[in-house]
Short mmCIF file of C-alpha atoms and ligand atoms in Angstrom, two decimals:
data_model
loop_
_atom_site.label_atom_id
_atom_site.label_comp_id
_atom_site.label_asym_id
_atom_site.label_seq_id
_atom_site.Cartn_x
_atom_site.Cartn_y
_atom_site.Cartn_z
CA MET L 4 2.18 28.55 -17.24
CA ALA L 5 5.34 30.61 -17.00
CA MET L 6 8.96 29.55 -17.33
CA ASN L 7 11.38 29.81 -14.44
CA LYS L 8 15.08 30.69 -14.75
CA GLN L 9 16.07 27.16 -15.80
CA GLY L 10 13.48 27.25 -18.53
CA HIS L 11 11.43 24.53 -16.81
CA ALA L 12 7.70 25.15 -16.94
CA GLN L 13 6.10 26.37 -13.74
CA TRP L 14 2.55 26.42 -12.35
CA SER L 15 0.81 29.65 -13.26
CA SER L 16 -0.63 29.97 -9.77
CA SER L 17 -0.64 28.13 -6.50
CA PHE L 18 -4.38 27.66 -7.07
CA GLY L 19 -3.70 25.73 -10.24
CA PHE L 20 -1.18 23.65 -8.37
CA VAL L 21 -3.60 22.82 -5.55
CA LEU L 22 -6.21 21.79 -8.09
CA ALA L 23 -3.80 19.52 -9.90
CA ALA L 24 -2.51 18.00 -6.66
CA VAL L 25 -6.05 17.40 -5.43
CA GLY L 26 -6.91 16.05 -8.86
CA SER L 27 -4.10 13.53 -8.54
CA ALA L 28 -4.90 12.59 -4.96
CA VAL L 29 -8.66 12.26 -5.33
CA GLY L 30 -9.45 9.32 -7.55
CA LEU L 31 -10.43 5.68 -7.63
CA GLY L 32 -8.49 5.39 -4.38
CA ASN L 33 -11.11 7.49 -2.61
CA ILE L 34 -14.25 6.24 -4.26
CA TRP L 35 -13.59 2.67 -5.39
CA LYS L 36 -10.72 1.45 -3.18
CA PHE L 37 -11.32 3.16 0.18
CA PRO L 38 -14.87 1.81 0.64
CA TYR L 39 -14.02 -1.78 -0.28
CA MET L 40 -10.93 -1.78 1.92
CA VAL L 41 -13.02 -0.46 4.80
CA GLY L 42 -15.52 -3.23 4.10
CA GLU L 43 -12.87 -5.94 3.94
CA SER L 44 -11.23 -4.76 7.17
CA GLY L 45 -14.45 -4.61 9.12
CA GLY L 46 -15.12 -0.89 9.25
CA SER L 47 -13.95 1.67 11.77
CA ALA L 48 -10.68 -0.05 12.75
CA PHE L 49 -9.43 0.55 9.23
CA VAL L 50 -10.77 4.10 9.17
CA ILE L 51 -8.98 5.00 12.40
CA ALA L 52 -5.69 3.43 11.33
CA TYR L 53 -6.01 5.21 8.00
CA LEU L 54 -6.57 8.62 9.61
CA PHE L 55 -3.48 8.14 11.80
CA CYS L 56 -1.37 7.11 8.80
CA ILE L 57 -2.58 10.11 6.79
CA ALA L 58 -1.74 12.60 9.55
CA LEU L 59 1.55 11.21 10.86
CA VAL L 60 3.05 9.56 7.79
CA GLY L 61 1.25 10.74 4.66
CA PHE L 62 1.28 14.46 5.40
CA PRO L 63 5.04 14.75 6.16
CA ILE L 64 5.97 12.59 3.17
CA LEU L 65 3.80 14.70 0.87
CA VAL L 66 5.67 17.80 2.09
CA ALA L 67 9.01 15.99 1.70
CA GLU L 68 8.27 15.04 -1.92
CA TRP L 69 7.26 18.58 -2.90
CA LEU L 70 10.26 20.10 -1.17
CA ILE L 71 12.68 17.71 -2.86
CA GLY L 72 10.94 18.20 -6.21
CA ARG L 73 11.06 21.98 -5.96
CA ARG L 74 14.77 21.86 -5.11
CA GLY L 75 15.57 19.53 -7.98
CA GLN L 76 13.45 21.05 -10.77
CA LYS L 77 13.77 17.90 -12.92
CA ASN L 78 12.27 14.46 -13.31
CA PRO L 79 12.28 12.37 -10.09
CA VAL L 80 15.47 10.43 -10.90
CA ASN L 81 17.60 13.49 -11.74
CA THR L 82 15.95 15.47 -8.97
CA PHE L 83 16.92 12.95 -6.30
CA ALA L 84 20.45 12.59 -7.69
CA ASP L 85 20.99 16.36 -8.03
CA VAL L 86 19.59 17.30 -4.65
CA ALA L 87 21.63 14.52 -3.00
CA ALA L 88 24.79 15.75 -4.76
CA SER L 89 24.09 19.34 -3.68
CA GLN L 90 23.98 18.09 -0.07
CA GLY L 91 27.27 16.24 -0.52
CA LYS L 92 25.52 12.84 -0.65
CA SER L 93 25.62 10.04 -3.18
CA ARG L 94 23.93 10.45 -6.56
CA SER L 95 22.63 6.88 -6.18
CA TRP L 96 19.70 8.43 -4.31
CA GLY L 97 18.39 8.73 -7.89
CA ILE L 98 17.33 5.08 -7.52
CA VAL L 99 14.51 6.24 -5.24
CA GLY L 100 13.14 8.32 -8.09
CA ALA L 101 13.49 5.37 -10.45
CA SER L 102 11.59 2.99 -8.17
CA GLY L 103 8.82 5.57 -8.07
CA ILE L 104 8.62 5.75 -11.85
CA LEU L 105 8.44 1.97 -12.02
CA GLY L 106 5.59 2.09 -9.50
CA GLY L 107 3.69 4.43 -11.83
CA PHE L 108 3.79 1.92 -14.67
CA LEU L 109 2.50 -0.79 -12.41
CA ILE L 110 -0.27 1.24 -10.77
CA LEU L 111 -1.57 2.83 -13.95
CA SER L 112 -1.89 -0.57 -15.64
CA PHE L 113 -4.50 -1.85 -13.18
CA TYR L 114 -5.88 1.63 -12.43
CA SER L 115 -6.82 1.96 -16.08
CA VAL L 116 -8.70 -1.34 -15.94
CA ILE L 117 -10.91 -0.04 -13.11
CA GLY L 118 -11.25 3.31 -14.90
CA GLY L 119 -12.59 1.19 -17.76
CA TRP L 120 -15.16 -0.46 -15.47
CA ALA L 121 -16.38 2.99 -14.48
CA LEU L 122 -16.64 4.08 -18.12
CA ASN L 123 -18.56 0.93 -18.96
CA TYR L 124 -20.94 1.54 -16.05
CA ILE L 125 -21.74 5.05 -17.27
CA THR L 126 -23.18 3.51 -20.41
CA LYS L 127 -24.88 0.65 -18.55
CA ILE L 128 -26.64 2.92 -16.08
CA ALA L 129 -27.47 5.64 -18.59
CA SER L 130 -29.15 3.07 -20.82
CA GLY L 131 -31.38 1.99 -17.93
CA GLU L 132 -29.92 -1.51 -17.83
CA PHE L 133 -30.30 -1.78 -14.05
CA ALA L 134 -33.80 -0.35 -13.69
CA GLY L 135 -35.73 -2.56 -11.30
CA GLN L 136 -33.01 -5.23 -11.13
CA ASP L 137 -32.46 -7.14 -7.90
CA GLY L 138 -29.11 -8.04 -6.31
CA ASP L 139 -28.70 -11.28 -8.26
CA ALA L 140 -29.28 -9.62 -11.62
CA VAL L 141 -26.89 -6.75 -10.84
CA GLY L 142 -24.25 -9.19 -9.61
CA ALA L 143 -24.67 -11.26 -12.77
CA THR L 144 -24.15 -8.15 -14.92
CA PHE L 145 -20.92 -7.40 -13.08
CA ASP L 146 -19.72 -11.01 -13.37
CA ALA L 147 -20.51 -11.00 -17.08
CA MET L 148 -18.38 -7.89 -17.55
CA LEU L 149 -15.49 -9.50 -15.65
CA ALA L 150 -15.80 -12.68 -17.67
CA SER L 151 -15.52 -10.86 -20.99
CA ALA L 152 -11.88 -10.15 -21.83
CA GLY L 153 -13.07 -8.27 -24.92
CA THR L 154 -15.33 -5.85 -23.01
CA LEU L 155 -12.67 -5.18 -20.39
CA THR L 156 -10.06 -4.59 -23.09
CA ILE L 157 -12.23 -2.11 -25.00
CA TRP L 158 -12.94 0.06 -21.95
CA HIS L 159 -9.40 -0.21 -20.60
CA THR L 160 -8.22 0.99 -24.01
CA VAL L 161 -10.63 3.93 -24.06
CA PHE L 162 -9.49 4.97 -20.59
CA MET L 163 -5.80 4.69 -21.49
CA VAL L 164 -6.25 6.69 -24.71
CA LEU L 165 -8.08 9.49 -22.84
CA THR L 166 -5.24 9.63 -20.32
CA ALA L 167 -2.56 9.68 -23.02
CA ILE L 168 -4.27 12.46 -24.97
CA ILE L 169 -4.45 14.72 -21.92
CA VAL L 170 -0.85 14.05 -20.91
CA GLY L 171 0.36 14.45 -24.48
CA MET L 172 -1.16 17.94 -24.53
CA GLY L 173 1.26 18.98 -21.78
CA VAL L 174 0.94 20.09 -18.19
CA THR L 175 -0.77 23.42 -18.84
CA GLY L 176 -3.41 22.40 -21.34
CA GLY L 177 -4.00 19.02 -19.75
CA ILE L 178 -3.67 18.70 -16.05
CA GLU L 179 -4.35 22.23 -14.86
CA LYS L 180 -7.43 22.91 -16.95
CA THR L 181 -8.88 19.46 -16.44
CA ALA L 182 -8.60 19.73 -12.67
CA LYS L 183 -10.21 23.16 -12.68
CA VAL L 184 -13.33 21.90 -14.40
CA LEU L 185 -13.66 18.44 -12.92
CA MET L 186 -12.85 18.81 -9.23
CA PRO L 187 -15.74 21.05 -8.15
CA LEU L 188 -18.14 18.83 -10.06
CA LEU L 189 -16.84 15.84 -8.19
CA GLY L 190 -17.50 17.35 -4.76
CA LEU L 191 -20.99 18.39 -5.80
CA ILE L 192 -22.17 14.98 -6.99
CA LEU L 193 -20.90 13.14 -3.89
CA PHE L 194 -22.68 15.70 -1.77
CA VAL L 195 -25.93 15.07 -3.63
CA ILE L 196 -25.76 11.29 -3.09
CA ALA L 197 -24.84 11.61 0.60
CA GLY L 198 -27.76 14.02 0.98
CA TYR L 199 -30.07 11.51 -0.67
CA ASN L 200 -28.93 8.89 1.85
CA VAL L 201 -29.74 11.06 4.86
CA MET L 202 -33.35 11.00 3.72
CA ASN L 203 -33.45 7.38 2.64
CA GLY L 204 -32.17 5.29 5.52
CA GLY L 205 -29.05 3.40 6.51
CA PHE L 206 -27.24 6.62 7.32
CA GLY L 207 -26.96 6.14 11.09
CA GLU L 208 -25.81 2.58 10.64
CA ALA L 209 -23.15 3.67 8.15
CA VAL L 210 -21.88 6.40 10.47
CA ALA L 211 -21.57 3.89 13.33
CA TYR L 212 -19.88 1.36 11.04
CA LEU L 213 -17.32 3.92 9.85
CA PHE L 214 -16.61 5.79 13.05
CA ALA L 215 -17.59 3.88 16.22
CA PRO L 216 -14.18 2.84 17.55
CA ASP L 217 -13.76 -0.94 17.48
CA LEU L 218 -10.09 -1.53 18.10
CA SER L 219 -10.47 -5.30 18.44
CA LYS L 220 -10.18 -5.52 14.65
CA LEU L 221 -6.96 -3.49 14.52
CA THR L 222 -4.49 -6.17 13.39
CA ALA L 223 -1.05 -5.77 11.79
CA ASP L 224 -2.60 -6.61 8.42
CA VAL L 225 -5.19 -3.88 8.80
CA MET L 226 -2.40 -1.47 9.73
CA LEU L 227 -0.36 -2.34 6.63
CA ALA L 228 -3.43 -2.06 4.44
CA ALA L 229 -4.20 1.36 5.97
CA LEU L 230 -0.59 2.51 5.57
CA GLY L 231 -0.46 1.39 1.95
CA HIS L 232 -3.76 3.09 1.27
CA ALA L 233 -2.58 6.35 2.87
CA PHE L 234 0.21 6.40 0.27
CA PHE L 235 -2.08 5.39 -2.56
CA THR L 236 -4.76 7.96 -1.82
CA LEU L 237 -2.31 10.88 -1.42
CA SER L 238 -0.38 9.88 -4.56
CA ILE L 239 2.88 9.65 -2.62
CA GLY L 240 5.70 7.12 -2.73
CA MET L 241 5.90 7.20 -6.49
CA GLY L 242 7.61 10.32 -7.66
CA ILE L 243 4.42 11.97 -8.86
CA MET L 244 4.43 14.62 -6.19
CA ILE L 245 8.20 15.02 -6.75
CA ALA L 246 7.47 15.68 -10.41
CA TYR L 247 4.67 18.11 -9.50
CA GLY L 248 6.95 19.81 -6.97
CA SER L 249 9.39 20.49 -9.79
CA TYR L 250 6.73 22.73 -11.34
CA LEU L 251 6.12 24.57 -8.07
CA GLY L 252 7.02 28.24 -7.57
CA ARG L 253 9.16 29.47 -4.65
CA GLU L 254 6.34 31.50 -3.13
CA VAL L 255 4.05 28.55 -2.48
CA ASN L 256 3.77 27.56 1.20
CA LEU L 257 4.31 23.79 1.26
CA LEU L 258 2.77 23.04 4.66
CA LYS L 259 -0.40 25.00 4.04
CA THR L 260 -0.80 23.52 0.57
CA ALA L 261 -0.25 19.99 1.89
CA ARG L 262 -2.84 20.60 4.60
CA THR L 263 -5.39 21.66 1.99
CA VAL L 264 -4.71 18.62 -0.19
CA VAL L 265 -4.79 16.15 2.72
CA ILE L 266 -8.02 17.56 4.12
CA LEU L 267 -9.81 17.61 0.77
CA ASP L 268 -8.66 14.08 -0.06
CA THR L 269 -9.79 12.74 3.31
CA VAL L 270 -13.11 14.55 3.19
CA ILE L 271 -13.82 13.09 -0.26
CA ALA L 272 -12.96 9.55 0.90
CA LEU L 273 -15.19 9.84 3.95
CA ALA L 274 -17.94 11.42 1.85
CA ALA L 275 -17.64 8.47 -0.53
CA GLY L 276 -18.08 6.20 2.49
CA LEU L 277 -21.23 8.10 3.46
CA ALA L 278 -22.48 7.97 -0.11
CA ILE L 279 -21.92 4.22 -0.39
CA PHE L 280 -22.40 2.43 2.94
CA PRO L 281 -25.92 3.70 3.74
CA ILE L 282 -27.08 2.27 0.40
CA ILE L 283 -25.33 -1.00 1.22
CA PHE L 284 -26.90 -1.30 4.67
CA SER L 285 -30.39 -0.17 3.73
CA ASN L 286 -30.41 -2.81 0.97
CA GLY L 287 -28.96 -5.61 3.12
CA LEU L 288 -25.82 -5.93 0.95
CA ASP L 289 -22.43 -7.31 2.03
CA PRO L 290 -19.85 -4.58 2.79
CA ALA L 291 -17.02 -7.11 2.42
CA SER L 292 -17.59 -8.02 -1.21
CA GLY L 293 -14.20 -6.71 -2.37
CA PRO L 294 -13.13 -4.69 -5.45
CA GLY L 295 -16.57 -5.12 -7.00
CA LEU L 296 -18.22 -3.39 -4.01
CA ILE L 297 -19.42 -0.20 -5.66
CA PHE L 298 -20.24 -2.01 -8.91
CA VAL L 299 -22.36 -4.80 -7.45
CA SER L 300 -24.14 -2.76 -4.81
CA LEU L 301 -24.81 0.76 -6.02
CA PRO L 302 -26.64 -0.17 -9.24
CA ILE L 303 -29.24 -2.00 -7.14
CA ALA L 304 -29.98 1.21 -5.29
CA PHE L 305 -29.81 3.31 -8.46
CA GLY L 306 -32.16 0.83 -10.10
CA SER L 307 -34.80 1.37 -7.45
CA MET L 308 -34.46 4.98 -6.34
CA GLY L 309 -36.35 7.83 -7.98
CA ALA L 310 -34.16 9.57 -10.60
CA GLY L 311 -31.78 6.63 -10.11
CA THR L 312 -30.74 6.62 -13.74
CA ILE L 313 -29.66 10.25 -13.57
CA ILE L 314 -28.01 10.02 -10.14
CA GLY L 315 -26.29 6.77 -11.06
CA THR L 316 -25.03 8.07 -14.38
CA LEU L 317 -23.68 11.19 -12.66
CA PHE L 318 -22.05 9.05 -10.01
CA PHE L 319 -20.11 6.94 -12.48
CA LEU L 320 -19.25 10.02 -14.52
CA LEU L 321 -17.82 11.45 -11.33
CA ILE L 322 -15.75 8.35 -10.68
CA THR L 323 -14.38 8.43 -14.21
CA PHE L 324 -13.50 12.13 -13.98
CA ALA L 325 -11.72 11.59 -10.69
CA ALA L 326 -9.90 8.59 -12.14
CA ILE L 327 -8.68 10.57 -15.15
CA THR L 328 -7.25 13.46 -13.13
CA SER L 329 -5.37 10.78 -11.16
CA SER L 330 -4.28 8.67 -14.10
CA ILE L 331 -2.77 11.66 -15.89
CA SER L 332 -0.61 12.12 -12.80
CA LEU L 333 0.40 8.46 -12.90
CA LEU L 334 1.61 8.86 -16.48
CA GLU L 335 3.24 12.29 -16.10
CA PRO L 336 6.50 11.32 -14.28
CA THR L 337 7.33 8.62 -16.83
CA VAL L 338 6.68 10.99 -19.70
CA GLU L 339 8.68 13.77 -18.05
CA PHE L 340 11.54 11.31 -17.52
CA LEU L 341 11.54 10.04 -21.13
CA GLU L 342 11.24 13.56 -22.51
CA GLU L 343 14.21 14.86 -20.53
CA ARG L 344 16.43 11.78 -20.73
CA THR L 345 15.93 10.60 -24.30
CA SER L 346 15.64 12.38 -27.63
CA MET L 347 11.94 11.50 -27.84
CA SER L 348 9.43 14.35 -28.02
CA ARG L 349 6.64 14.67 -25.48
CA THR L 350 4.19 13.13 -27.91
CA VAL L 351 6.36 10.13 -28.70
CA SER L 352 7.25 9.65 -25.02
CA THR L 353 3.56 9.64 -24.16
CA ILE L 354 2.72 7.10 -26.85
CA VAL L 355 5.58 4.75 -25.97
CA ALA L 356 4.85 4.81 -22.22
CA SER L 357 1.11 4.39 -22.77
CA ILE L 358 1.51 1.35 -24.98
CA VAL L 359 3.70 -0.46 -22.44
CA ILE L 360 1.28 0.35 -19.63
CA TRP L 361 -1.69 -0.65 -21.77
CA LEU L 362 -0.13 -4.07 -22.45
CA LEU L 363 0.48 -4.62 -18.75
CA GLY L 364 -3.15 -3.65 -18.13
CA ILE L 365 -4.26 -6.36 -20.55
CA ALA L 366 -2.38 -8.91 -18.44
CA ALA L 367 -4.12 -7.50 -15.35
CA LEU L 368 -7.61 -7.71 -16.82
CA LEU L 369 -7.06 -11.24 -18.15
CA SER L 370 -6.61 -12.36 -14.55
CA PHE L 371 -10.37 -11.86 -14.15
CA ASN L 372 -11.14 -14.36 -16.88
CA LEU L 373 -8.83 -16.26 -19.27
CA TRP L 374 -5.82 -16.22 -16.95
CA ALA L 375 -7.78 -16.70 -13.73
CA ASP L 376 -5.67 -19.73 -12.81
CA PHE L 377 -2.34 -18.04 -13.34
CA THR L 378 -1.03 -16.77 -10.01
CA ILE L 379 2.11 -15.10 -8.71
CA MET L 380 2.72 -16.13 -5.10
CA GLY L 381 -0.97 -16.89 -4.68
CA ASN L 382 -2.25 -13.72 -6.37
CA GLY L 383 -3.66 -13.15 -9.83
CA VAL L 384 -1.85 -10.53 -11.95
CA PHE L 385 -4.30 -7.78 -10.94
CA ASP L 386 -3.95 -8.45 -7.19
CA ALA L 387 -0.20 -8.93 -7.49
CA LEU L 388 0.21 -5.50 -9.12
CA ASP L 389 -2.02 -3.88 -6.49
CA LYS L 390 -0.27 -5.49 -3.52
CA LEU L 391 3.27 -5.05 -4.84
CA THR L 392 2.71 -1.32 -5.30
CA SER L 393 0.50 -0.40 -2.32
CA LYS L 394 2.15 -2.60 0.27
CA PHE L 395 5.78 -2.47 -0.87
CA ILE L 396 6.88 0.05 -3.51
CA LEU L 397 4.87 3.03 -2.23
CA PRO L 398 5.75 2.71 1.49
CA LEU L 399 9.42 1.96 0.80
CA THR L 400 9.86 4.81 -1.71
CA GLY L 401 8.05 7.18 0.65
CA LEU L 402 10.20 6.01 3.54
CA ALA L 403 13.31 6.82 1.53
CA ALA L 404 11.97 10.30 0.74
CA ILE L 405 11.27 11.17 4.37
CA ILE L 406 14.60 9.73 5.56
CA PHE L 407 16.32 11.76 2.87
CA LEU L 408 14.58 14.94 4.01
CA GLY L 409 15.08 14.35 7.72
CA TRP L 410 18.56 12.86 7.77
CA GLN L 411 20.38 13.77 4.57
CA MET L 412 19.39 17.35 3.87
CA ASP L 413 20.73 20.46 5.55
CA GLN L 414 18.08 21.08 8.23
CA ARG L 415 18.60 24.84 8.49
CA SER L 416 17.60 25.35 4.87
CA VAL L 417 14.64 22.97 5.28
CA GLN L 418 13.44 24.99 8.27
CA GLN L 419 13.74 28.16 6.25
CA GLU L 420 11.92 26.72 3.27
CA LEU L 421 9.05 25.47 5.44
CA GLY L 422 8.95 28.81 7.26
CA LEU L 423 8.67 27.23 10.72
CA SER L 424 9.64 28.95 13.96
CA ASN L 425 11.19 27.11 16.89
CA GLY L 426 8.23 25.35 18.53
CA THR L 427 6.57 24.09 15.38
CA TRP L 428 9.98 23.28 13.89
CA THR L 429 10.74 20.96 16.80
CA LEU L 430 7.39 19.24 16.28
CA TRP L 431 8.11 18.91 12.54
CA GLN L 432 11.52 17.41 13.27
CA ILE L 433 10.11 14.86 15.72
CA ILE L 434 7.55 13.77 13.13
CA SER L 435 9.76 13.79 10.04
CA LYS L 436 12.87 12.29 11.65
CA PHE L 437 11.27 9.77 13.98
CA VAL L 438 7.51 9.27 14.02
CA ALA L 439 6.92 8.86 10.27
CA PRO L 440 9.91 6.65 9.39
CA ILE L 441 9.62 4.53 12.53
CA ALA L 442 5.90 4.01 11.97
CA VAL L 443 6.53 2.73 8.44
CA VAL L 444 9.30 0.41 9.63
CA ILE L 445 7.25 -0.97 12.53
CA VAL L 446 4.18 -1.69 10.42
CA PHE L 447 6.39 -3.30 7.82
CA VAL L 448 8.41 -5.51 10.14
CA THR L 449 5.35 -6.58 12.13
CA THR L 450 3.62 -7.68 8.96
CA LEU L 451 6.64 -9.50 7.58
CA MET L 452 7.06 -11.41 10.85
CA GLY L 453 3.36 -12.07 11.33
N1 LIG V 17 -4.24 8.96 -5.47
C1 LIG V 17 -4.96 8.40 -6.56
C2 LIG V 17 -6.25 7.82 -6.05
O1 LIG V 17 -6.55 7.90 -4.89
C3 LIG V 17 -4.18 7.33 -7.28
C4 LIG V 17 -2.85 7.82 -7.66
C5 LIG V 17 -2.61 8.80 -8.57
C6 LIG V 17 -1.64 7.44 -7.11
N2 LIG V 17 -1.29 9.04 -8.59
C7 LIG V 17 -0.67 8.22 -7.70
C8 LIG V 17 -1.26 6.51 -6.14
C9 LIG V 17 0.64 8.09 -7.34
C10 LIG V 17 0.06 6.39 -5.80
C11 LIG V 17 1.02 7.17 -6.36
O2 LIG V 17 -7.01 7.27 -6.79
#
């Protein structure tokens, strides 16, 4: 990693940047959350809404965040304030960066809990615990894990410590190198499981379930869920991509890079769907079983398939790897902010932030057992954190970013920076000024009124 003129570290190559961005985007969102949300929303209606949201809202906002981050060259709060000031606008735009950083705290707290489930399942599957077990036994194992505050705390702690160590090592040593090793592995293992499914049944049914258009299920709620998930899966609406953009060199083409990241992220989510749903259908399991979906269904299949222990162990290793390259990106903006705004070193910033997030995670995991009866507006702590971030903070922060880019920044310089000629520039303007922001507002208002 080289230094730029301001002495702020910079990505050593655009390849390293793509890897880190893909590492952030591809995570539990693709492999744990996408399938269970598809299952809860009845299949293809969600998939179609999600693809639209990715293309028309997610993609432009991803570009907007990188562009703003590259202009600002600082943490998200100072970046937003500085870039706004340079355009003759109010420095209070910095609030957008701050709301993103807050979102990171909230997301990482429950994200780390699920990362812990995945870690725990590596050991469970590797030890052959599920061999020959039926659905009831596998479900009971999952329920027992949820019921044990101690078990959940241990694995949540291990996950959080791993994340903190990598972030504490700094962007070069941590994020870049980790992504380089882990991402190709991730693609490979998913491919192996999907391939196994083609030979072992349920594949056609899964394809129909995921892709046969059934618009009767396309309600406002499904739309909001799909919109929120588009933000979650691309890591936008939280300042992470703004922070990453601040490490981005001038020569990197934002549109092309965003296209690569969006395509890879979407392909991995769909591949996860093809790895998971055939197993669910061929074993007569319920696709709508919620956040436990991959944990209560897959072990049954791994327990009965040949080489299931190896494939299953690899699968949960993969999920954990993907989760860690994402969680380091959830922690990074907060650490960058503390490091630049306070006198704390990177190490101390990392430790302080991690402890606060870890404590919040404890509150989230207790909602599965000891605090099960404690609800905030009808939701347990875990669900409340998930909904508050995915359905509110991410879309609203992302909306602010795209409005800022489309309506507050000098458009000539944006056109130059994106390298677009007249026809494609007009298309970009229609999408960034109108389609993306209006889509977010419509989905939002419809849901609030419904
Ligand atoms: N995109 C990651 C996933 O799909 C989660 C994530 C990482 C994230 N960083 C983020 C979500 C920033 C929102 C904002 O698992």
